[in-house]
Coordinates of C-alpha atoms in Angstrom, one line a residue:
Chain F
M1214 CA 50.1 -12.3 -16.8
E1215 CA 49.3 -15.3 -19.0
H1216 CA 49.8 -17.7 -16.1
K1217 CA 47.4 -15.7 -14.0
S1218 CA 44.7 -15.6 -16.7
L1219 CA 45.0 -19.3 -17.2
R1220 CA 44.5 -19.8 -13.5
R1221 CA 41.4 -17.6 -13.6
T1222 CA 40.0 -19.5 -16.5
V1223 CA 40.4 -22.9 -14.7
Y1224 CA 38.9 -21.4 -11.6
D1225 CA 36.0 -20.0 -13.4
R1226 CA 35.3 -23.2 -15.3
T1227 CA 35.5 -25.4 -12.1
M1228 CA 33.2 -23.1 -10.2
R1229 CA 30.7 -23.1 -13.1
I1230 CA 30.7 -26.9 -13.3
L1231 CA 30.3 -27.2 -9.5
I1232 CA 27.4 -24.8 -9.4
R1233 CA 25.7 -26.7 -12.3
V1234 CA 26.1 -30.0 -10.5
C1235 CA 24.4 -28.5 -7.4
A1236 CA 21.5 -27.2 -9.5
A1237 CA 21.2 -30.5 -11.4
L1238 CA 21.2 -32.5 -8.1
T1239 CA 18.5 -30.3 -6.6
C1240 CA 16.3 -30.6 -9.6
L1241 CA 16.9 -34.3 -9.9
L1242 CA 16.0 -34.8 -6.2
L1243 CA 12.8 -32.8 -6.6
A1244 CA 11.8 -34.5 -9.8
F1245 CA 12.5 -37.9 -8.2
L1246 CA 10.3 -37.1 -5.2
I1247 CA 7.4 -35.8 -7.2
G1248 CA 7.7 -38.7 -9.7
Y1249 CA 8.0 -41.3 -7.0
I1250 CA 4.9 -40.1 -5.2
F1251 CA 2.9 -39.7 -8.3
V1252 CA 4.0 -43.1 -9.7
N1253 CA 3.2 -44.9 -6.5
G1254 CA 0.1 -42.8 -5.6
I1255 CA -1.9 -42.2 -8.7
P1256 CA -2.6 -45.9 -9.5
N1257 CA -4.1 -46.2 -6.0
I1258 CA -6.5 -43.3 -6.4
T1259 CA -9.8 -45.0 -7.1
W1260 CA -13.3 -43.6 -7.2
Q1261 CA -14.2 -45.7 -4.2
L1262 CA -11.3 -44.1 -2.2
L1263 CA -12.5 -40.6 -3.0
S1264 CA -16.2 -41.1 -2.5
T1265 CA -16.7 -43.3 0.5
E1266 CA -16.2 -43.6 4.2
P1267 CA -13.9 -46.3 5.5
S1268 CA -15.7 -49.4 6.6
F1269 CA -14.4 -52.3 8.7
R1270 CA -17.4 -54.4 7.8
S1271 CA -16.8 -54.4 4.1
D1272 CA -13.0 -53.9 4.7
T1273 CA -12.8 -50.8 2.4
I1274 CA -11.0 -47.5 2.8
G1275 CA -12.4 -44.2 1.7
I1276 CA -11.1 -40.7 2.4
L1277 CA -14.2 -38.7 1.6
P1278 CA -14.5 -37.7 5.3
N1279 CA -10.9 -36.5 5.4
L1280 CA -11.4 -34.5 2.2
V1281 CA -14.5 -32.9 3.8
N1282 CA -12.6 -32.3 7.1
T1283 CA -9.7 -30.6 5.3
L1284 CA -12.1 -28.3 3.4
V1285 CA -14.1 -27.4 6.4
L1286 CA -11.0 -26.8 8.4
I1287 CA -9.4 -24.5 5.8
L1288 CA -12.6 -22.6 5.1
G1289 CA -13.3 -22.2 8.8
T1290 CA -9.8 -21.0 9.5
L1291 CA -9.9 -18.5 6.6
L1292 CA -13.3 -17.2 7.8
I1293 CA -11.7 -16.1 11.1
V1294 CA -8.2 -15.3 9.9
L1295 CA -9.2 -13.2 6.9
P1296 CA -10.8 -10.3 8.8
L1297 CA -8.6 -10.7 11.9
G1298 CA -5.3 -10.8 10.0
A1299 CA -6.2 -8.1 7.6
G1300 CA -7.6 -5.9 10.3
A1301 CA -4.6 -6.3 12.6
A1302 CA -2.1 -5.6 9.7
I1303 CA -4.0 -2.5 8.6
Y1304 CA -4.1 -1.3 12.2
L1305 CA -0.4 -1.8 12.6
T1306 CA 0.7 -0.2 9.4
E1307 CA -1.8 2.5 8.9
Y1308 CA -3.2 3.5 12.2
A1309 CA -0.9 2.6 15.1
Q1310 CA 1.0 5.7 16.4
N1311 CA 3.3 4.2 19.0
R1312 CA 6.3 2.9 17.1
R1313 CA 7.7 0.9 20.0
V1314 CA 4.5 -1.1 20.5
V1315 CA 4.3 -1.8 16.8
A1316 CA 7.9 -3.0 16.7
A1317 CA 7.2 -5.2 19.7
I1318 CA 4.1 -6.8 18.1
E1319 CA 6.0 -7.2 14.8
F1320 CA 8.8 -9.0 16.6
A1321 CA 6.4 -11.2 18.5
A1322 CA 4.6 -12.1 15.2
E1323 CA 7.9 -12.9 13.6
T1324 CA 9.0 -15.1 16.4
L1325 CA 5.6 -16.9 16.5
S1326 CA 5.7 -17.6 12.8
G1327 CA 8.9 -19.5 13.3
I1328 CA 7.8 -21.7 16.2
P1329 CA 7.3 -25.5 15.5
S1330 CA 3.7 -26.2 14.9
I1331 CA 3.4 -28.9 17.5
L1332 CA 3.7 -26.2 20.2
F1333 CA 0.6 -24.6 18.8
G1334 CA -1.0 -28.1 18.9
L1335 CA -0.1 -28.5 22.6
V1336 CA -1.5 -25.1 23.5
G1337 CA -4.6 -25.7 21.4
M1338 CA -5.1 -29.0 23.1
L1339 CA -4.6 -27.7 26.6
F1340 CA -6.7 -24.6 26.0
F1341 CA -9.5 -25.5 23.5
T1342 CA -10.0 -29.2 24.0
E1343 CA -9.3 -29.4 27.8
L1344 CA -9.9 -26.0 29.4
L1345 CA -12.8 -24.9 27.2
G1346 CA -14.0 -28.5 27.1
W1347 CA -14.5 -28.6 23.3
G1348 CA -12.9 -32.1 23.2
G1349 CA -11.1 -33.2 20.1
S1350 CA -13.1 -31.4 17.4
I1351 CA -12.6 -29.6 14.1
R1352 CA -13.7 -26.5 16.0
A1353 CA -10.6 -26.8 18.3
G1354 CA -8.5 -27.5 15.1
I1355 CA -9.8 -24.4 13.4
M1356 CA -9.0 -22.2 16.4
T1357 CA -5.5 -23.7 16.7
M1358 CA -4.9 -23.1 13.0
V1359 CA -6.1 -19.6 13.4
I1360 CA -3.5 -19.0 16.1
M1361 CA -0.8 -20.8 14.0
V1362 CA -1.2 -18.9 10.7
L1363 CA -2.2 -15.5 12.1
P1364 CA 1.3 -14.2 12.7
T1365 CA 2.4 -15.2 9.2
I1366 CA -0.7 -13.6 7.7
I1367 CA -0.1 -10.4 9.6
R1368 CA 3.5 -10.3 8.5
T1369 CA 2.8 -10.9 4.8
T1370 CA -0.1 -8.5 4.8
Q1371 CA 1.9 -5.8 6.5
E1372 CA 4.8 -6.2 4.0
S1373 CA 2.3 -5.8 1.2
L1374 CA 0.8 -2.7 2.8
K1375 CA 4.3 -1.2 3.4
S1376 CA 5.2 -1.7 -0.2
V1377 CA 2.5 0.8 -1.3
P1378 CA 4.3 4.1 -1.9
Q1379 CA 3.5 6.8 0.6
S1380 CA 2.8 9.1 -2.3
Y1381 CA -0.5 7.2 -3.1
R1382 CA -1.6 7.9 0.5
E1383 CA -0.7 11.6 0.2
A1384 CA -2.4 11.9 -3.2
S1385 CA -5.6 10.4 -1.8
L1386 CA -5.7 12.4 1.4
G1387 CA -4.8 15.5 -0.6
L1388 CA -8.0 15.1 -2.7
G1389 CA -10.0 15.1 0.5
S1390 CA -10.4 11.4 1.3
G1391 CA -11.0 10.2 4.8
K1392 CA -8.5 7.8 6.2
W1393 CA -10.5 4.6 5.7
H1394 CA -11.5 5.7 2.2
M1395 CA -7.9 6.3 1.4
I1396 CA -6.9 2.8 2.7
R1397 CA -9.8 1.1 0.8
T1398 CA -9.3 2.9 -2.5
A1399 CA -5.6 3.7 -2.7
V1400 CA -3.7 1.3 -0.5
L1401 CA -5.6 -2.0 -0.6
P1402 CA -6.0 -2.2 -4.4
S1403 CA -2.2 -1.7 -4.8
S1404 CA -1.4 -4.4 -2.3
V1405 CA -4.1 -7.0 -2.8
D1406 CA -1.8 -9.3 -4.9
G1407 CA 0.7 -9.7 -2.0
I1408 CA -2.1 -10.1 0.5
V1409 CA -3.8 -12.8 -1.5
T1410 CA -0.5 -14.6 -2.0
G1411 CA 0.0 -14.6 1.7
Y1412 CA -3.4 -16.2 2.4
I1413 CA -2.8 -18.8 -0.3
L1414 CA 0.5 -19.8 1.3
A1415 CA -1.3 -20.0 4.7
I1416 CA -3.8 -22.4 3.2
G1417 CA -0.8 -24.5 2.1
R1418 CA 0.5 -24.6 5.7
I1419 CA -2.9 -25.8 6.9
L1420 CA -3.1 -28.4 4.2
G1421 CA 0.3 -29.8 5.3
E1422 CA -0.2 -29.6 9.0
S1423 CA -0.5 -32.8 10.9
A1424 CA 1.0 -32.7 14.4
A1425 CA -1.0 -29.7 15.7
L1426 CA -4.2 -31.1 14.2
L1427 CA -3.7 -34.6 15.6
F1428 CA -3.7 -33.0 19.1
T1429 CA -6.7 -30.8 18.6
A1430 CA -9.0 -31.9 15.7
G1431 CA -8.2 -35.6 16.2
S1432 CA -8.2 -38.3 13.5
A1433 CA -11.7 -39.5 13.0
S1434 CA -12.9 -40.5 9.5
I1435 CA -16.7 -40.4 9.8
L1436 CA -19.0 -38.3 7.7
S1437 CA -21.4 -36.1 9.7
S1438 CA -24.9 -35.4 8.6
N1439 CA -24.5 -31.6 8.8
L1440 CA -21.9 -28.9 9.0
L1441 CA -22.5 -28.0 12.6
Q1442 CA -21.9 -31.6 13.6
T1443 CA -18.8 -31.8 11.5
I1444 CA -17.3 -28.8 13.3
N1445 CA -18.2 -30.1 16.7
S1446 CA -16.9 -33.6 16.2
S1447 CA -13.4 -35.0 15.8
G1448 CA -12.1 -35.3 12.3
G1449 CA -8.8 -35.9 10.6
T1450 CA -7.6 -34.0 7.6
L1451 CA -5.8 -35.6 4.7
S1452 CA -2.4 -35.1 6.2
V1453 CA -3.5 -36.6 9.5
A1454 CA -5.2 -39.5 7.7
L1455 CA -2.0 -40.1 5.8
Y1456 CA -0.2 -40.5 9.1
M1457 CA -2.9 -42.7 10.6
Y1458 CA -3.2 -45.1 7.7
V1459 CA 0.5 -45.6 7.3
S1460 CA 1.6 -45.8 10.9
E1461 CA -1.4 -47.4 12.5
R1462 CA -2.7 -49.7 9.8
G1463 CA 0.2 -50.2 7.5
E1464 CA -1.9 -49.2 4.5
L1465 CA 1.0 -48.0 2.3
E1466 CA -1.0 -47.8 -0.9
V1467 CA -3.6 -45.5 0.7
G1468 CA -0.8 -43.5 2.1
F1469 CA 0.7 -42.9 -1.3
A1470 CA -2.7 -42.1 -2.8
I1471 CA -3.2 -39.4 -0.2
A1472 CA 0.3 -38.2 -0.7
A1473 CA -0.3 -37.8 -4.4
I1474 CA -3.6 -35.9 -3.7
L1475 CA -1.8 -33.6 -1.3
M1476 CA 1.0 -33.0 -3.7
F1477 CA -1.5 -32.2 -6.4
L1478 CA -3.4 -29.8 -4.1
A1479 CA -0.2 -28.1 -3.1
L1480 CA 0.8 -27.7 -6.8
L1481 CA -2.7 -26.2 -7.5
L1482 CA -2.4 -23.8 -4.6
N1483 CA 1.0 -22.6 -5.7
L1484 CA -0.2 -22.1 -9.2
T1485 CA -3.2 -20.2 -7.9
A1486 CA -0.9 -18.0 -5.8
K1487 CA 1.2 -17.2 -8.9
V1488 CA -1.7 -16.5 -11.2
A1489 CA -3.5 -14.5 -8.6
G1490 CA -0.4 -12.5 -7.9
K1491 CA -0.1 -11.6 -11.6
K1492 CA -3.8 -11.1 -12.3
L1493 CA -4.4 -8.8 -9.4
K1494 CA -1.4 -6.7 -10.2
R1495 CA -2.7 -4.3 -12.8
Chain E
M213 CA -6.1 41.4 6.4
Q214 CA -6.0 42.9 3.0
A215 CA -9.0 42.8 0.6
G216 CA -8.9 40.0 -1.9
T217 CA -7.1 37.8 0.6
I218 CA -8.1 34.1 0.4
I219 CA -5.7 32.5 2.9
S220 CA -4.2 34.4 5.8
A221 CA -1.5 33.2 8.2
Q222 CA -1.1 35.0 11.5
D223 CA 2.0 34.5 13.8
L224 CA 2.4 31.0 12.6
D225 CA 4.9 28.9 14.5
L226 CA 5.5 25.3 13.6
Y227 CA 7.7 22.8 15.5
Y228 CA 8.8 19.3 14.5
G229 CA 9.4 17.9 18.0
E230 CA 11.9 20.4 19.5
N231 CA 12.9 21.9 16.2
Q232 CA 11.2 25.1 15.2
A233 CA 10.7 25.0 11.4
L234 CA 8.5 28.1 11.0
K235 CA 8.8 31.3 13.0
K236 CA 6.0 33.9 13.4
I237 CA 4.9 33.7 9.8
T238 CA 2.3 36.4 8.9
M239 CA 1.2 36.4 5.3
D240 CA -1.9 37.2 3.2
I241 CA -2.3 35.2 0.1
P242 CA -4.3 37.1 -2.6
E243 CA -7.1 35.4 -4.5
R244 CA -6.7 34.4 -8.2
Q245 CA -3.0 35.2 -8.3
V246 CA 0.1 33.1 -8.3
T247 CA 2.1 33.3 -5.2
A248 CA 5.6 31.8 -5.3
L249 CA 7.5 30.7 -2.2
I250 CA 11.2 30.8 -2.7
G251 CA 14.3 30.3 -0.5
P252 CA 17.1 27.8 0.1
S253 CA 16.5 24.2 1.0
G254 CA 15.3 23.7 4.5
C255 CA 14.0 27.3 4.8
G256 CA 10.5 26.2 5.6
K257 CA 8.7 27.1 2.3
S258 CA 7.5 23.6 1.7
T259 CA 6.5 23.2 5.3
F260 CA 4.5 26.4 5.2
L261 CA 2.8 25.2 2.0
K262 CA 1.8 22.0 3.6
T263 CA 0.2 23.8 6.6
L264 CA -2.2 25.5 4.2
N265 CA -4.2 22.2 3.6
R266 CA -3.0 20.5 6.7
M267 CA -0.9 17.8 5.0
N268 CA 1.5 18.3 7.9
D269 CA -0.9 16.5 10.0
L270 CA 0.6 13.3 8.6
V271 CA 4.0 14.1 10.2
P272 CA 4.3 12.7 13.7
N273 CA 5.2 15.1 16.5
V274 CA 4.3 18.2 14.6
R275 CA 3.0 21.2 16.6
I276 CA 1.5 24.4 15.3
E277 CA 0.8 27.7 17.0
G278 CA -0.8 30.8 15.6
T279 CA -3.7 30.8 13.1
I280 CA -4.3 30.2 9.4
T281 CA -7.7 31.2 8.0
Y282 CA -9.1 30.2 4.7
R283 CA -11.9 32.5 3.6
G284 CA -12.1 33.6 7.2
Q285 CA -12.4 30.1 8.6
D286 CA -9.7 29.0 11.1
I287 CA -8.4 25.8 9.5
Y288 CA -6.7 24.6 12.7
M289 CA -9.9 24.8 14.7
P290 CA -10.4 21.4 16.5
K291 CA -13.8 20.7 14.9
L292 CA -12.8 21.5 11.4
D293 CA -13.4 18.7 8.8
V294 CA -10.0 18.3 7.2
T295 CA -11.5 16.5 4.2
W296 CA -13.6 19.6 3.5
L297 CA -10.5 21.8 3.7
R298 CA -8.4 19.6 1.4
R299 CA -11.3 19.5 -1.1
H300 CA -11.1 23.2 -1.4
V301 CA -7.4 23.6 -1.1
G302 CA -5.9 20.9 -3.4
M303 CA -2.3 19.9 -3.8
V304 CA 0.1 18.9 -6.5
F305 CA 3.2 17.1 -5.3
Q306 CA 6.8 17.4 -6.3
K307 CA 7.0 14.0 -7.9
P308 CA 4.1 13.0 -10.2
N309 CA 2.1 10.5 -8.2
P310 CA -0.8 9.1 -10.2
F311 CA -2.5 6.1 -8.8
P312 CA -1.8 2.7 -10.5
M313 CA -5.1 3.0 -12.3
S314 CA -6.4 4.1 -15.7
I315 CA -6.2 7.8 -16.6
Y316 CA -9.9 8.0 -16.3
D317 CA -10.0 6.4 -12.8
N318 CA -7.3 8.7 -11.7
I319 CA -9.3 11.8 -12.6
A320 CA -12.6 10.3 -11.3
Y321 CA -11.0 9.3 -8.0
G322 CA -11.7 12.6 -6.3
P323 CA -15.3 13.1 -7.5
R324 CA -16.1 9.5 -6.6
T325 CA -14.6 10.1 -3.2
H326 CA -17.1 12.9 -2.8
G327 CA -20.0 10.8 -3.8
I328 CA -20.4 11.3 -7.6
R329 CA -21.5 8.0 -9.1
N330 CA -23.3 9.1 -12.3
K331 CA -21.4 7.9 -15.3
R332 CA -22.3 10.8 -17.6
Q333 CA -21.5 13.3 -14.9
L334 CA -18.1 11.6 -14.3
D335 CA -17.3 11.6 -18.0
E336 CA -18.0 15.3 -18.1
I337 CA -15.8 16.0 -15.1
V338 CA -13.0 13.9 -16.5
E339 CA -13.0 15.7 -19.9
R340 CA -13.3 19.1 -18.3
S341 CA -10.5 18.4 -15.9
L342 CA -8.2 17.0 -18.5
R343 CA -8.9 20.0 -20.8
G344 CA -8.3 22.3 -17.8
A345 CA -4.8 20.7 -17.3
A346 CA -4.1 21.0 -21.1
I347 CA -3.6 17.3 -21.6
W348 CA -7.0 16.2 -23.1
D349 CA -5.7 16.2 -26.7
E350 CA -2.8 13.9 -25.7
V351 CA -4.8 11.3 -23.8
S352 CA -8.4 11.5 -25.0
D353 CA -8.1 8.4 -27.1
R354 CA -6.6 6.3 -24.3
L355 CA -8.5 7.1 -21.1
K356 CA -8.5 3.4 -20.1
K357 CA -4.8 3.1 -20.3
P358 CA -2.8 3.1 -17.1
A359 CA -1.7 6.6 -16.1
L360 CA 1.7 5.2 -15.2
S361 CA 2.4 4.5 -18.9
L362 CA 2.6 8.2 -19.6
S363 CA 5.7 10.3 -19.5
G364 CA 6.7 12.2 -16.3
G365 CA 5.4 15.6 -17.7
Q366 CA 2.1 14.1 -18.8
Q367 CA 1.8 12.3 -15.4
Q368 CA 2.2 15.6 -13.6
R369 CA -0.5 17.2 -15.7
I370 CA -2.7 14.2 -15.0
C371 CA -2.1 14.9 -11.3
I372 CA -3.1 18.5 -11.9
A373 CA -6.2 17.4 -13.7
R374 CA -6.9 15.0 -10.8
A375 CA -6.7 17.9 -8.4
L376 CA -8.9 20.1 -10.6
A377 CA -11.6 17.4 -10.7
V378 CA -12.7 18.1 -7.2
E379 CA -13.2 21.7 -8.1
P380 CA -10.8 23.3 -5.6
D381 CA -10.5 26.9 -4.9
V382 CA -6.8 27.0 -4.2
L383 CA -4.1 24.8 -5.7
L384 CA -0.9 24.3 -3.8
M385 CA 2.1 23.1 -5.9
D386 CA 5.1 21.7 -4.1
E387 CA 8.0 22.1 -6.6
A388 CA 5.7 20.6 -9.1
T389 CA 8.1 21.0 -12.0
S390 CA 11.4 20.1 -10.3
A391 CA 11.3 16.5 -11.5
L392 CA 10.4 17.3 -15.1
D393 CA 12.4 18.2 -18.2
P394 CA 12.4 21.8 -19.6
I395 CA 9.7 21.2 -22.2
S396 CA 7.3 19.7 -19.7
T397 CA 8.2 22.4 -17.3
S398 CA 7.3 25.1 -19.8
K399 CA 4.0 23.4 -20.6
I400 CA 3.1 23.4 -16.9
E401 CA 4.2 27.0 -16.5
D402 CA 1.8 28.0 -19.4
L403 CA -0.9 26.0 -17.7
I404 CA -0.4 27.8 -14.4
A405 CA -0.8 31.2 -16.2
E406 CA -4.0 29.8 -17.6
L407 CA -5.2 28.4 -14.3
K408 CA -4.8 31.6 -12.3
K409 CA -7.8 33.1 -14.0
Q410 CA -9.9 30.6 -12.1
Y411 CA -7.8 29.4 -9.2
T412 CA -5.6 30.8 -6.5
I413 CA -2.2 29.2 -6.9
V414 CA 0.6 28.9 -4.3
I415 CA 3.8 27.4 -5.7
V416 CA 7.0 26.4 -4.0
T417 CA 9.9 26.6 -6.3
H418 CA 13.7 26.3 -6.3
N419 CA 14.0 28.0 -9.6
M420 CA 14.1 31.8 -9.3
Q421 CA 13.6 32.3 -13.0
Q422 CA 10.4 30.3 -12.7
A423 CA 9.2 32.5 -9.9
V424 CA 9.9 35.6 -12.0
R425 CA 8.1 34.1 -15.0
I426 CA 4.9 32.8 -13.4
S427 CA 4.2 34.5 -10.1
D428 CA 2.5 37.8 -9.3
R429 CA 3.7 37.8 -5.7
C430 CA 6.7 36.3 -4.2
A431 CA 7.7 35.3 -0.7
F432 CA 11.3 34.8 0.4
F433 CA 11.8 32.4 3.3
L434 CA 15.0 32.0 5.2
L435 CA 15.7 29.8 8.2
G436 CA 12.0 29.4 9.0
Q437 CA 11.3 33.1 8.7
L438 CA 9.4 35.1 6.1
V439 CA 12.0 37.7 5.2
E440 CA 10.2 39.5 2.5
F441 CA 6.9 39.3 0.7
G442 CA 5.7 41.5 -2.1
E443 CA 5.1 42.0 -5.8
T444 CA 7.4 39.7 -7.7
T445 CA 8.7 42.4 -10.0
Q446 CA 9.4 44.7 -7.0
L447 CA 11.0 41.9 -5.0
F448 CA 13.4 40.9 -7.8
S449 CA 14.2 44.5 -8.9
T450 CA 14.3 46.4 -5.6
P451 CA 14.4 44.0 -2.7
K452 CA 13.9 45.8 0.6
D453 CA 15.9 43.3 2.7
K454 CA 19.6 42.8 2.3
R455 CA 19.2 39.0 2.7
T456 CA 16.7 38.9 -0.2
E457 CA 19.1 40.8 -2.4
E458 CA 21.9 38.4 -1.5
Y459 CA 19.8 35.4 -2.3
I460 CA 18.4 36.5 -5.6
T461 CA 21.8 37.7 -6.8
G462 CA 23.1 34.2 -6.0
R463 CA 25.2 35.0 -3.0
F464 CA 24.0 31.9 -1.2
G465 CA 21.4 29.1 -1.4

């Protein structure tokens, strides 16, 4: 008996130490990565970098166009994906009758959300820039991003809707609500936190996307005079600019600066997702 | 149809897919009385209750034959506005299901649904409904608190108040006390006795003592059939059907 209990103690201790080592290594790695990027990046973030266009004549680099492009691309994508994704998810969970069709669509959405993004880039390039003749433009980038994040958005929204207890729906209908009124007043308020979190994570994906956008929105770093022109012309986002500056021009400092900015934005998004999730949950 | 009848079922058959859950139910429910539906699990009493305000519409593959009239109006008529029906024939469910909102918003939900926006009018309805459900004294100082923070028995009375707020005519209760403790149950039974002065109540219950205590008339269901329907005192003292007698004496169920 004693022998056995000793063995168990040794076993327990060893496992505990091993697990701690794993946790410590992971944290260390993450801390190192974040620290490395911030240490190398933050000193290179200058006002000039943030507020100007790049110029060969004066030999300066500025990422203002890329910041604008990123913003326009994200907002444009959301503008389309928001109603489309929410609508599709509401239809699938609340209205659709044919279980088999719903299951097929859900399966397709799940598969699509796991596909490497460059495939979306390829399709976007062939369809929007070539076939529709839009050329490399933010417009083509927006549409490609819409297709890329839509499956994920539909999935996360559906999950949030499904988590609403059936009893809320019954209570609402039992009081004489119409179906849409029931969805708007009893289902959506109880699931809005999960839905918003899904959208914020989708923004994160767009922020980090490079390959698919390189194919469709291009990599230009020029400020346009108005929004319409911005959407219709080629433009690189921050992630694309990071790739371009480092690989094409060897500007490592600029690369690190952009990396730090991206990291900061990602942090901000995740925090927003957390806070929004809590705030919206009454 | 008898005089004083508010809801009347005629030869009602209900199928879930191939499975027949109700067989030729014919029953007149009297106005401003408590009608209890009793019977063993799966006998169709809850299913029958749900046909009275068409909550069965939510179940896929459900098929109904025969007629149900509410104040002479065929409620399965194709053109009928279901929201109109449910407004007049309200429902309280087995498990308390308040919305994750404040007590006030829970009660105001129905009136708002039907277009009442005036704050003073809503305040008045909320107070009247909470008083009607005998819970005003317990919650009047915390109407802005979430309804889910209340106890189960209080939540169920909130749900009753919420149903009363749309000023229904009939209140259907689907085992409304089965998830509650004895004290809460007795409070709701007292409340039912009070409510029947104004409302017609149809209650499904598993508890035969409860049926005896609160109902005026009682219907015994077995295997989708209405075996016996009559005055509660008569049904429990001198049942006409042998199966009723066996059930109420605890032979099965």
